[in-house]
PDB file of C-alpha atoms in Angstrom:
ATOM      1  CA  MET Y 120     101.353 127.867  27.552  1.00 56.00           C
ATOM      2  CA  LYS Y 121     102.835 126.397  30.745  1.00 55.00           C
ATOM      3  CA  LYS Y 122      99.572 124.536  31.315  1.00 58.00           C
ATOM      4  CA  PHE Y 123     100.231 122.595  28.122  1.00 62.00           C
ATOM      5  CA  LEU Y 124     104.025 122.267  28.276  1.00 71.00           C
ATOM      6  CA  LEU Y 125     104.264 120.831  31.797  1.00 68.00           C
ATOM      7  CA  PRO Y 126     101.826 117.921  31.181  1.00 70.00           C
ATOM      8  CA  LEU Y 127     103.590 117.197  27.900  1.00 70.00           C
ATOM      9  CA  LEU Y 128     106.974 117.197  29.649  1.00 76.00           C
ATOM     10  CA  ILE Y 129     105.689 114.864  32.383  1.00 73.00           C
ATOM     11  CA  SER Y 130     104.411 112.411  29.777  1.00 74.00           C
ATOM     12  CA  LEU Y 131     107.593 112.564  27.705  1.00 80.00           C
ATOM     13  CA  VAL Y 132     109.686 111.764  30.782  1.00 77.00           C
ATOM     14  CA  PHE Y 133     107.282 108.954  31.678  1.00 74.00           C
ATOM     15  CA  PHE Y 134     107.366 107.329  28.239  1.00 77.00           C
ATOM     16  CA  SER Y 135     111.172 107.563  28.182  1.00 79.00           C
ATOM     17  CA  LEU Y 136     111.434 105.782  31.536  1.00 79.00           C
ATOM     18  CA  PHE Y 137     108.608 103.404  30.667  1.00 75.00           C
ATOM     19  CA  LEU Y 138     110.159 102.199  27.427  1.00 74.00           C
ATOM     20  CA  TYR Y 139     113.551 101.974  29.137  1.00 76.00           C
ATOM     21  CA  THR Y 140     112.094  99.805  31.931  1.00 82.00           C
ATOM     22  CA  VAL Y 141     109.597  97.748  29.911  1.00 84.00           C
ATOM     23  CA  PRO Y 142     110.736  96.461  26.497  1.00 82.00           C
ATOM     24  CA  LEU Y 143     108.341  97.304  23.680  1.00 83.00           C
ATOM     25  CA  HIS Y 144     107.772  93.650  22.823  1.00 85.00           C
ATOM     26  CA  GLU Y 145     106.527  92.970  26.383  1.00 85.00           C
ATOM     27  CA  ILE Y 146     103.928  95.716  25.984  1.00 84.00           C
ATOM     28  CA  THR Y 147     102.694  94.374  22.647  1.00 87.00           C
ATOM     29  CA  ASP Y 148     102.704  90.821  24.041  1.00 87.00           C
ATOM     30  CA  ALA Y 149     100.628  91.947  27.023  1.00 85.00           C
ATOM     31  CA  PHE Y 150      98.050  93.606  24.779  1.00 87.00           C
ATOM     32  CA  SER Y 151      97.929  90.523  22.573  1.00 87.00           C
ATOM     33  CA  GLU Y 152      97.072  88.373  25.612  1.00 85.00           C
ATOM     34  CA  LEU Y 153      93.834  90.309  26.069  1.00 87.00           C
ATOM     35  CA  GLY Y 154      91.012  88.319  24.500  1.00 87.00           C
ATOM     36  CA  VAL Y 155      87.881  89.698  22.882  1.00 91.00           C
ATOM     37  CA  LEU Y 156      85.750  88.386  25.751  1.00 92.00           C
ATOM     38  CA  GLN Y 157      87.958  90.128  28.334  1.00 92.00           C
ATOM     39  CA  VAL Y 158      87.920  93.465  26.528  1.00 94.00           C
ATOM     40  CA  SER Y 159      84.192  93.376  25.776  1.00 95.00           C
ATOM     41  CA  SER Y 160      83.339  92.341  29.354  1.00 95.00           C
ATOM     42  CA  ALA Y 161      85.539  95.112  30.713  1.00 96.00           C
ATOM     43  CA  PHE Y 162      83.888  97.673  28.429  1.00 97.00           C
ATOM     44  CA  VAL Y 163      80.393  96.551  29.474  1.00 97.00           C
ATOM     45  CA  LEU Y 164      81.352  96.934  33.148  1.00 97.00           C
ATOM     46  CA  TYR Y 165      82.883 100.353  32.435  1.00 97.00           C
ATOM     47  CA  THR Y 166      79.681 101.423  30.675  1.00 98.00           C
ATOM     48  CA  LEU Y 167      77.598 100.230  33.618  1.00 97.00           C
ATOM     49  CA  SER Y 168      79.817 102.260  35.954  1.00 97.00           C
ATOM     50  CA  GLN Y 169      79.196 105.408  33.891  1.00 97.00           C
ATOM     51  CA  LEU Y 170      75.468 104.747  33.713  1.00 97.00           C
ATOM     52  CA  THR Y 171      75.468 104.465  37.508  1.00 97.00           C
ATOM     53  CA  ARG Y 172      77.506 107.652  37.808  1.00 96.00           C
ATOM     54  CA  SER Y 173      75.088 109.445  35.482  1.00 96.00           C
ATOM     55  CA  LEU Y 174      72.157 108.296  37.598  1.00 96.00           C
ATOM     56  CA  ARG Y 175      73.992 109.788  40.579  1.00 96.00           C
ATOM     57  CA  TRP Y 176      74.232 113.147  38.737  1.00 95.00           C
ATOM     58  CA  LYS Y 177      70.545 112.891  37.821  1.00 94.00           C
ATOM     59  CA  VAL Y 178      69.685 112.404  41.501  1.00 94.00           C
ATOM     60  CA  ILE Y 179      71.714 115.508  42.446  1.00 92.00           C
ATOM     61  CA  LEU Y 180      70.492 117.684  39.563  1.00 90.00           C
ATOM     62  CA  ARG Y 181      66.817 116.981  39.197  1.00 86.00           C
ATOM     63  CA  GLU Y 182      66.592 119.437  36.272  1.00 86.00           C
ATOM     64  CA  LEU Y 183      68.517 116.988  34.087  1.00 89.00           C
ATOM     65  CA  GLY Y 184      67.028 113.960  32.422  1.00 91.00           C
ATOM     66  CA  PHE Y 185      68.947 110.693  32.668  1.00 94.00           C
ATOM     67  CA  ARG Y 186      69.959 110.846  28.988  1.00 94.00           C
ATOM     68  CA  GLU Y 187      71.272 114.411  29.430  1.00 94.00           C
ATOM     69  CA  ALA Y 188      73.167 113.426  32.580  1.00 95.00           C
ATOM     70  CA  PHE Y 189      74.848 110.529  30.768  1.00 96.00           C
ATOM     71  CA  LEU Y 190      75.850 112.665  27.770  1.00 96.00           C
ATOM     72  CA  ILE Y 191      77.219 115.479  29.954  1.00 95.00           C
ATOM     73  CA  ASN Y 192      79.057 113.029  32.211  1.00 95.00           C
ATOM     74  CA  SER Y 193      80.647 111.277  29.212  1.00 96.00           C
ATOM     75  CA  ALA Y 194      81.690 114.544  27.564  1.00 96.00           C
ATOM     76  CA  ASN Y 195      83.086 115.871  30.845  1.00 94.00           C
ATOM     77  CA  ILE Y 196      85.232 112.774  31.443  1.00 94.00           C
ATOM     78  CA  PHE Y 197      86.546 112.892  27.873  1.00 94.00           C
ATOM     79  CA  PHE Y 198      87.532 116.587  28.111  1.00 93.00           C
ATOM     80  CA  ASN Y 199      89.060 116.041  31.557  1.00 88.00           C
ATOM     81  CA  ASN Y 200      91.281 113.303  30.137  1.00 87.00           C
ATOM     82  CA  LEU Y 201      92.257 115.429  27.157  1.00 84.00           C
ATOM     83  CA  LEU Y 202      92.766 118.917  28.576  1.00 82.00           C
ATOM     84  CA  PRO Y 203      95.459 119.911  31.126  1.00 73.00           C
ATOM     85  CA  ALA Y 204      95.193 121.332  34.639  1.00 65.00           C
ATOM     86  CA  ARG Y 205      91.583 120.223  35.165  1.00 73.00           C
ATOM     87  CA  THR Y 206      90.353 122.737  32.552  1.00 78.00           C
ATOM     88  CA  GLY Y 207      88.151 119.963  31.187  1.00 82.00           C
ATOM     89  CA  GLU Y 208      85.920 120.473  34.241  1.00 85.00           C
ATOM     90  CA  LEU Y 209      84.598 123.640  32.594  1.00 89.00           C
ATOM     91  CA  SER Y 210      82.757 121.460  30.104  1.00 92.00           C
ATOM     92  CA  TRP Y 211      80.469 120.306  32.921  1.00 91.00           C
ATOM     93  CA  PHE Y 212      79.273 123.853  33.642  1.00 91.00           C
ATOM     94  CA  TYR Y 213      78.986 124.739  29.955  1.00 92.00           C
ATOM     95  CA  TYR Y 214      76.839 121.738  29.050  1.00 93.00           C
ATOM     96  CA  ALA Y 215      74.792 121.959  32.259  1.00 91.00           C
ATOM     97  CA  LYS Y 216      73.994 125.601  31.560  1.00 90.00           C
ATOM     98  CA  ARG Y 217      73.061 124.821  27.948  1.00 90.00           C
ATOM     99  CA  SER Y 218      70.734 122.174  29.370  1.00 89.00           C
ATOM    100  CA  GLY Y 219      68.915 124.737  31.486  1.00 87.00           C
ATOM    101  CA  VAL Y 220      70.692 124.366  34.827  1.00 88.00           C
ATOM    102  CA  GLU Y 221      71.620 127.590  36.636  1.00 88.00           C
ATOM    103  CA  LEU Y 222      75.368 128.084  37.068  1.00 85.00           C
ATOM    104  CA  LYS Y 223      75.191 128.357  40.867  1.00 84.00           C
ATOM    105  CA  SER Y 224      73.132 125.170  41.105  1.00 85.00           C
ATOM    106  CA  SER Y 225      75.498 123.239  38.815  1.00 88.00           C
ATOM    107  CA  LEU Y 226      78.529 124.569  40.723  1.00 89.00           C
ATOM    108  CA  TRP Y 227      77.406 123.447  44.172  1.00 90.00           C
ATOM    109  CA  SER Y 228      76.005 120.185  42.794  1.00 91.00           C
ATOM    110  CA  PHE Y 229      79.349 119.528  41.109  1.00 91.00           C
ATOM    111  CA  PHE Y 230      81.290 120.019  44.355  1.00 90.00           C
ATOM    112  CA  LEU Y 231      78.813 117.809  46.193  1.00 92.00           C
ATOM    113  CA  GLY Y 232      79.262 115.096  43.563  1.00 91.00           C
ATOM    114  CA  ARG Y 233      83.045 115.313  43.867  1.00 89.00           C
ATOM    115  CA  ALA Y 234      82.789 114.952  47.662  1.00 89.00           C
ATOM    116  CA  TYR Y 235      80.796 111.755  47.201  1.00 92.00           C
ATOM    117  CA  ASP Y 236      83.375 110.592  44.652  1.00 91.00           C
ATOM    118  CA  LEU Y 237      85.990 110.656  47.412  1.00 88.00           C
ATOM    119  CA  LEU Y 238      83.576 108.886  49.741  1.00 88.00           C
ATOM    120  CA  GLY Y 239      82.922 106.242  47.083  1.00 87.00           C
ATOM    121  CA  LEU Y 240      86.646 105.663  46.650  1.00 86.00           C
ATOM    122  CA  LEU Y 241      87.077 105.256  50.420  1.00 84.00           C
ATOM    123  CA  ALA Y 242      84.115 102.885  50.515  1.00 84.00           C
ATOM    124  CA  LEU Y 243      85.750 100.828  47.760  1.00 82.00           C
ATOM    125  CA  PHE Y 244      88.756 100.242  50.057  1.00 78.00           C
ATOM    126  CA  LEU Y 245      86.599  99.106  52.936  1.00 80.00           C
ATOM    127  CA  LEU Y 246      84.248  96.923  50.906  1.00 78.00           C
ATOM    128  CA  SER Y 247      87.061  95.238  49.001  1.00 76.00           C
ATOM    129  CA  TYR Y 248      88.676  94.343  52.326  1.00 76.00           C
ATOM    130  CA  ALA Y 249      85.325  93.000  53.554  1.00 78.00           C
ATOM    131  CA  LEU Y 250      85.030  90.958  50.357  1.00 73.00           C
ATOM    132  CA  LEU Y 251      88.430  89.471  51.091  1.00 72.00           C
ATOM    133  CA  LEU Y 252      87.037  88.210  54.417  1.00 77.00           C
ATOM    134  CA  GLY Y 253      83.962  86.710  52.777  1.00 77.00           C
ATOM    135  CA  ALA Y 254      80.609  87.449  51.167  1.00 75.00           C
ATOM    136  CA  LEU Y 255      78.866  87.893  54.532  1.00 79.00           C
ATOM    137  CA  HIS Y 256      81.381  90.569  55.604  1.00 79.00           C
ATOM    138  CA  PHE Y 257      80.850  92.343  52.277  1.00 76.00           C
ATOM    139  CA  VAL Y 258      77.064  92.441  52.789  1.00 79.00           C
ATOM    140  CA  LEU Y 259      77.453  93.610  56.384  1.00 82.00           C
ATOM    141  CA  GLY Y 260      79.955  96.273  55.313  1.00 78.00           C
ATOM    142  CA  PHE Y 261      77.626  97.560  52.611  1.00 77.00           C
ATOM    143  CA  LEU Y 262      74.699  97.691  55.054  1.00 81.00           C
ATOM    144  CA  THR Y 263      76.836  99.542  57.623  1.00 82.00           C
ATOM    145  CA  LEU Y 264      77.886 102.085  55.007  1.00 80.00           C
ATOM    146  CA  THR Y 265      74.258 102.582  53.989  1.00 77.00           C
ATOM    147  CA  LEU Y 266      73.143 103.053  57.606  1.00 81.00           C
ATOM    148  CA  LEU Y 267      75.896 105.604  58.361  1.00 83.00           C
ATOM    149  CA  SER Y 268      75.385 107.677  55.223  1.00 87.00           C
ATOM    150  CA  PRO Y 269      72.250 109.546  56.496  1.00 88.00           C
ATOM    151  CA  SER Y 270      74.466 111.319  59.047  1.00 88.00           C
ATOM    152  CA  ILE Y 271      76.799 112.750  56.375  1.00 87.00           C
ATOM    153  CA  PRO Y 272      74.725 115.963  55.908  1.00 88.00           C
ATOM    154  CA  LEU Y 273      75.509 116.823  59.536  1.00 87.00           C
ATOM    155  CA  LEU Y 274      79.159 117.284  58.535  1.00 85.00           C
ATOM    156  CA  ARG Y 275      78.215 120.625  56.970  1.00 87.00           C
ATOM    157  CA  ILE Y 276      78.895 122.190  60.403  1.00 88.00           C
ATOM    158  CA  LEU Y 277      82.602 121.676  59.615  1.00 86.00           C
ATOM    159  CA  ILE Y 278      82.374 124.084  56.656  1.00 87.00           C
ATOM    160  CA  PRO Y 279      83.314 127.643  57.739  1.00 88.00           C
ATOM    161  CA  PRO Y 280      80.325 129.998  57.240  1.00 86.00           C
ATOM    162  CA  VAL Y 281      82.360 132.614  55.342  1.00 87.00           C
ATOM    163  CA  GLY Y 282      82.136 133.902  51.783  1.00 83.00           C
ATOM    164  CA  LYS Y 283      81.179 131.366  49.139  1.00 84.00           C
ATOM    165  CA  LEU Y 284      81.629 128.552  51.642  1.00 86.00           C
ATOM    166  CA  ARG Y 285      78.566 129.884  53.447  1.00 88.00           C
ATOM    167  CA  GLU Y 286      76.555 129.435  50.249  1.00 88.00           C
ATOM    168  CA  PHE Y 287      77.828 125.872  49.854  1.00 88.00           C
ATOM    169  CA  ARG Y 288      76.988 125.127  53.484  1.00 89.00           C
ATOM    170  CA  GLU Y 289      73.470 126.498  53.014  1.00 89.00           C
ATOM    171  CA  PHE Y 290      73.098 124.500  49.792  1.00 89.00           C
ATOM    172  CA  ILE Y 291      73.974 121.279  51.639  1.00 90.00           C
ATOM    173  CA  GLY Y 292      71.583 122.106  54.467  1.00 89.00           C
ATOM    174  CA  ARG Y 293      68.813 122.806  51.977  1.00 89.00           C
ATOM    175  CA  GLU Y 294      69.348 120.034  49.410  1.00 89.00           C
ATOM    176  CA  LEU Y 295      71.245 117.158  51.053  1.00 91.00           C
ATOM    177  CA  THR Y 296      68.624 115.181  52.949  1.00 92.00           C
ATOM    178  CA  PRO Y 297      69.456 111.882  54.723  1.00 91.00           C
ATOM    179  CA  SER Y 298      67.614 109.904  52.030  1.00 91.00           C
ATOM    180  CA  LEU Y 299      69.509 111.712  49.260  1.00 93.00           C
ATOM    181  CA  SER Y 300      72.784 111.028  51.072  1.00 93.00           C
ATOM    182  CA  ILE Y 301      72.001 107.293  51.095  1.00 90.00           C
ATOM    183  CA  LYS Y 302      71.311 107.341  47.354  1.00 92.00           C
ATOM    184  CA  LEU Y 303      74.502 109.284  46.580  1.00 93.00           C
ATOM    185  CA  THR Y 304      76.633 107.024  48.773  1.00 91.00           C
ATOM    186  CA  VAL Y 305      75.294 103.835  47.217  1.00 89.00           C
ATOM    187  CA  LEU Y 306      75.499 105.102  43.634  1.00 94.00           C
ATOM    188  CA  SER Y 307      78.999 106.592  44.040  1.00 93.00           C
ATOM    189  CA  THR Y 308      80.328 103.406  45.626  1.00 90.00           C
ATOM    190  CA  LEU Y 309      78.660 101.179  43.047  1.00 91.00           C
ATOM    191  CA  SER Y 310      80.044 103.296  40.202  1.00 95.00           C
ATOM    192  CA  PHE Y 311      83.630 102.962  41.469  1.00 92.00           C
ATOM    193  CA  LEU Y 312      83.147  99.270  42.184  1.00 89.00           C
ATOM    194  CA  LEU Y 313      81.986  98.599  38.621  1.00 94.00           C
ATOM    195  CA  LYS Y 314      84.825 100.691  37.210  1.00 95.00           C
ATOM    196  CA  ALA Y 315      87.410  98.852  39.309  1.00 93.00           C
ATOM    197  CA  LEU Y 316      85.946  95.506  38.258  1.00 92.00           C
ATOM    198  CA  SER Y 317      86.110  96.542  34.596  1.00 95.00           C
ATOM    199  CA  VAL Y 318      89.855  97.095  34.912  1.00 94.00           C
ATOM    200  CA  TYR Y 319      90.372  94.006  37.065  1.00 93.00           C
ATOM    201  CA  VAL Y 320      88.616  91.784  34.510  1.00 92.00           C
ATOM    202  CA  LEU Y 321      90.948  93.180  31.878  1.00 92.00           C
ATOM    203  CA  VAL Y 322      94.294  92.818  33.675  1.00 90.00           C
ATOM    204  CA  ALA Y 323      93.662  89.896  36.061  1.00 86.00           C
ATOM    205  CA  VAL Y 324      95.439  87.541  33.668  1.00 82.00           C
ATOM    206  CA  LEU Y 325      98.544  89.772  33.831  1.00 82.00           C
ATOM    207  CA  LEU Y 326      98.558  90.488  37.557  1.00 81.00           C
ATOM    208  CA  ASN Y 327      98.465  87.720  40.145  1.00 78.00           C
ATOM    209  CA  THR Y 328      96.587  89.471  42.944  1.00 78.00           C
ATOM    210  CA  ASP Y 329      93.148  89.545  44.550  1.00 77.00           C
ATOM    211  CA  VAL Y 330      90.468  92.209  44.153  1.00 77.00           C
ATOM    212  CA  PHE Y 331      91.299  93.783  47.525  1.00 76.00           C
ATOM    213  CA  ARG Y 332      94.959  94.412  46.731  1.00 78.00           C
ATOM    214  CA  PHE Y 333      94.075  95.501  43.224  1.00 86.00           C
ATOM    215  CA  SER Y 334      91.641  98.090  44.621  1.00 85.00           C
ATOM    216  CA  PHE Y 335      94.575  99.916  46.244  1.00 84.00           C
ATOM    217  CA  ALA Y 336      96.333 100.217  42.894  1.00 88.00           C
ATOM    218  CA  PHE Y 337      93.112 101.302  41.181  1.00 91.00           C
ATOM    219  CA  ALA Y 338      92.383 103.908  43.854  1.00 87.00           C
ATOM    220  CA  GLY Y 339      95.965 105.177  43.652  1.00 86.00           C
ATOM    221  CA  GLY Y 340      95.570 105.770  39.937  1.00 88.00           C
ATOM    222  CA  GLU Y 341      92.125 107.357  40.355  1.00 88.00           C
ATOM    223  CA  LEU Y 342      93.366 109.744  43.047  1.00 84.00           C
ATOM    224  CA  THR Y 343      95.920 111.205  40.621  1.00 83.00           C
ATOM    225  CA  THR Y 344      93.073 112.402  38.401  1.00 79.00           C
ATOM    226  CA  ILE Y 345      92.206 115.122  40.944  1.00 72.00           C
ATOM    227  CA  LEU Y 346      95.747 116.562  40.916  1.00 69.00           C
ATOM    228  CA  PRO Y 347      95.949 120.138  39.577  1.00 65.00           C
ATOM    229  CA  VAL Y 348      98.818 119.069  37.301  1.00 66.00           C
ATOM    230  CA  HIS Y 349      99.177 115.713  35.586  1.00 70.00           C
ATOM    231  CA  GLY Y 350     100.673 114.270  32.434  1.00 70.00           C
ATOM    232  CA  PHE Y 351      99.121 114.649  29.007  1.00 74.00           C
ATOM    233  CA  MET Y 352      95.934 112.537  29.138  1.00 78.00           C
ATOM    234  CA  GLY Y 353      97.184 111.484  32.573  1.00 80.00           C
ATOM    235  CA  TYR Y 354     100.066 109.413  31.211  1.00 83.00           C
ATOM    236  CA  GLY Y 355     102.818 109.235  33.780  1.00 84.00           C
ATOM    237  CA  THR Y 356     100.903 110.479  36.809  1.00 84.00           C
ATOM    238  CA  TYR Y 357      98.183 107.789  36.603  1.00 88.00           C
ATOM    239  CA  GLU Y 358     100.740 105.012  36.223  1.00 86.00           C
ATOM    240  CA  ALA Y 359     102.736 106.375  39.163  1.00 87.00           C
ATOM    241  CA  GLY Y 360      99.651 106.364  41.385  1.00 87.00           C
ATOM    242  CA  PHE Y 361      98.779 102.868  40.179  1.00 89.00           C
ATOM    243  CA  LEU Y 362     102.316 101.555  40.687  1.00 88.00           C
ATOM    244  CA  ILE Y 363     103.076 102.793  44.221  1.00 87.00           C
ATOM    245  CA  PRO Y 364     100.538 100.539  46.049  1.00 85.00           C
ATOM    246  CA  LEU Y 365     101.575  97.556  43.902  1.00 86.00           C
ATOM    247  CA  LYS Y 366     105.236  98.176  44.683  1.00 86.00           C
ATOM    248  CA  LEU Y 367     104.467  98.309  48.409  1.00 84.00           C
ATOM    249  CA  MET Y 368     102.771  94.921  48.034  1.00 81.00           C
ATOM    250  CA  GLY Y 369     105.862  93.416  46.407  1.00 84.00           C
ATOM    251  CA  VAL Y 370     104.965  93.636  42.707  1.00 83.00           C
ATOM    252  CA  GLU Y 371     107.944  94.312  40.453  1.00 86.00           C
ATOM    253  CA  ILE Y 372     108.183  97.811  38.993  1.00 86.00           C
ATOM    254  CA  ARG Y 373     108.216  96.461  35.441  1.00 86.00           C
ATOM    255  CA  GLU Y 374     105.018  94.459  35.944  1.00 87.00           C
ATOM    256  CA  GLY Y 375     103.294  97.277  37.828  1.00 87.00           C
ATOM    257  CA  LEU Y 376     104.088  99.816  35.117  1.00 88.00           C
ATOM    258  CA  LYS Y 377     102.933  97.477  32.382  1.00 90.00           C
ATOM    259  CA  VAL Y 378      99.604  96.696  34.051  1.00 89.00           C
ATOM    260  CA  GLY Y 379      99.064 100.352  34.980  1.00 90.00           C
ATOM    261  CA  PHE Y 380      99.693 101.432  31.387  1.00 91.00           C
ATOM    262  CA  ILE Y 381      97.223  98.874  30.014  1.00 92.00           C
ATOM    263  CA  ALA Y 382      94.576  99.778  32.607  1.00 92.00           C
ATOM    264  CA  HIS Y 383      95.000 103.501  31.941  1.00 92.00           C
ATOM    265  CA  THR Y 384      94.887 103.088  28.161  1.00 94.00           C
ATOM    266  CA  PHE Y 385      91.706 101.018  28.435  1.00 95.00           C
ATOM    267  CA  LEU Y 386      90.014 103.693  30.555  1.00 95.00           C
ATOM    268  CA  LEU Y 387      91.063 106.435  28.129  1.00 94.00           C
ATOM    269  CA  VAL Y 388      89.796 104.543  25.097  1.00 95.00           C
ATOM    270  CA  SER Y 389      86.533 103.625  26.816  1.00 97.00           C
ATOM    271  CA  SER Y 390      85.920 107.218  27.900  1.00 96.00           C
ATOM    272  CA  ALA Y 391      86.769 108.434  24.392  1.00 96.00           C
ATOM    273  CA  VAL Y 392      84.210 106.074  22.845  1.00 97.00           C
ATOM    274  CA  TRP Y 393      81.351 107.497  24.903  1.00 97.00           C
ATOM    275  CA  GLY Y 394      82.743 111.046  24.929  1.00 96.00           C
ATOM    276  CA  LEU Y 395      83.076 111.302  21.145  1.00 96.00           C
ATOM    277  CA  LEU Y 396      79.552 109.930  20.760  1.00 96.00           C
ATOM    278  CA  SER Y 397      78.097 112.253  23.401  1.00 96.00           C
ATOM    279  CA  ILE Y 398      79.572 115.588  22.263  1.00 95.00           C
ATOM    280  CA  PRO Y 399      77.857 115.735  18.832  1.00 94.00           C
ATOM    281  CA  LEU Y 400      74.612 114.448  20.361  1.00 94.00           C
ATOM    282  CA  LEU Y 401      74.680 117.273  22.919  1.00 93.00           C
ATOM    283  CA  HIS Y 402      75.334 119.923  20.300  1.00 90.00           C
ATOM    284  CA  ALA Y 403      72.652 118.493  18.032  1.00 89.00           C
ATOM    285  CA  ARG Y 404      70.208 118.681  20.932  1.00 85.00           C
ATOM    286  CA  PHE Y 405      71.158 122.302  21.636  1.00 81.00           C
ATOM    287  CA  ARG Y 406      70.602 123.257  17.989  1.00 77.00           C
ATOM    288  CA  ILE Y 407      67.034 121.938  17.981  1.00 63.00           C
ATOM    289  CA  SER Y 408      66.157 123.261  21.445  1.00 57.00           C
ATOM    290  CA  PRO Y 409      63.960 126.374  21.472  1.00 50.00           C
TER     291      PRO Y 409
END
């Protein structure tokens, strides 16, 4: 019960402070400023980011087809947003197993994917800074990242060879080749870049900042999604993570909260669109499978 009450309490406190800080009419006015072209462009970019992410999962789990990877990824994100304390992650293992992937294989592949998620988020920082310096720096930064990524498998020596960690270390040594590491690095970074751009396209009219500074706010919000405890559907914790970098860059709390709320709501709605479409398609596929 605590798993459900604490997120609900966090979100109730957030909405109380949010509505106290930001008048309701400012929120409705901000949403009304979003044009159809902005919202549709943002949704297309978000969809491209999830297609890229699904391709990344397909590269890791060769047993899955691309369509299966996209459906499982979409369902997993939806359940993660909806359920507390990261319990939505269980949907990944359930659907992967129903799709014919062994539990141990899906477990280690999942952890490997999450490690490259963090790498992709770090790469987003560096590449956005390079973009601020110019297109040439961005290209050089991307090439440098690609050239360094083959050495990532060597980092497995840092994993203690004890218990289940030994199995994970052996899995990396067996499965994570330099060429696979390049693919995972590029796809993870590209997925986050497209996702960040989807939000930036949506809120750029409300927030006077460049892509580089915005990437800090975006990454702050995204990092809160890995917390063991967060608000209901992430409300409260996501906005806090989004706001802190903006506040450090001089953005007013009211504006930062408003933009963070709009960005978060857009991501939730977008994930719900694909999640609610994917779940029945997965179950229909399981019913007709032999």
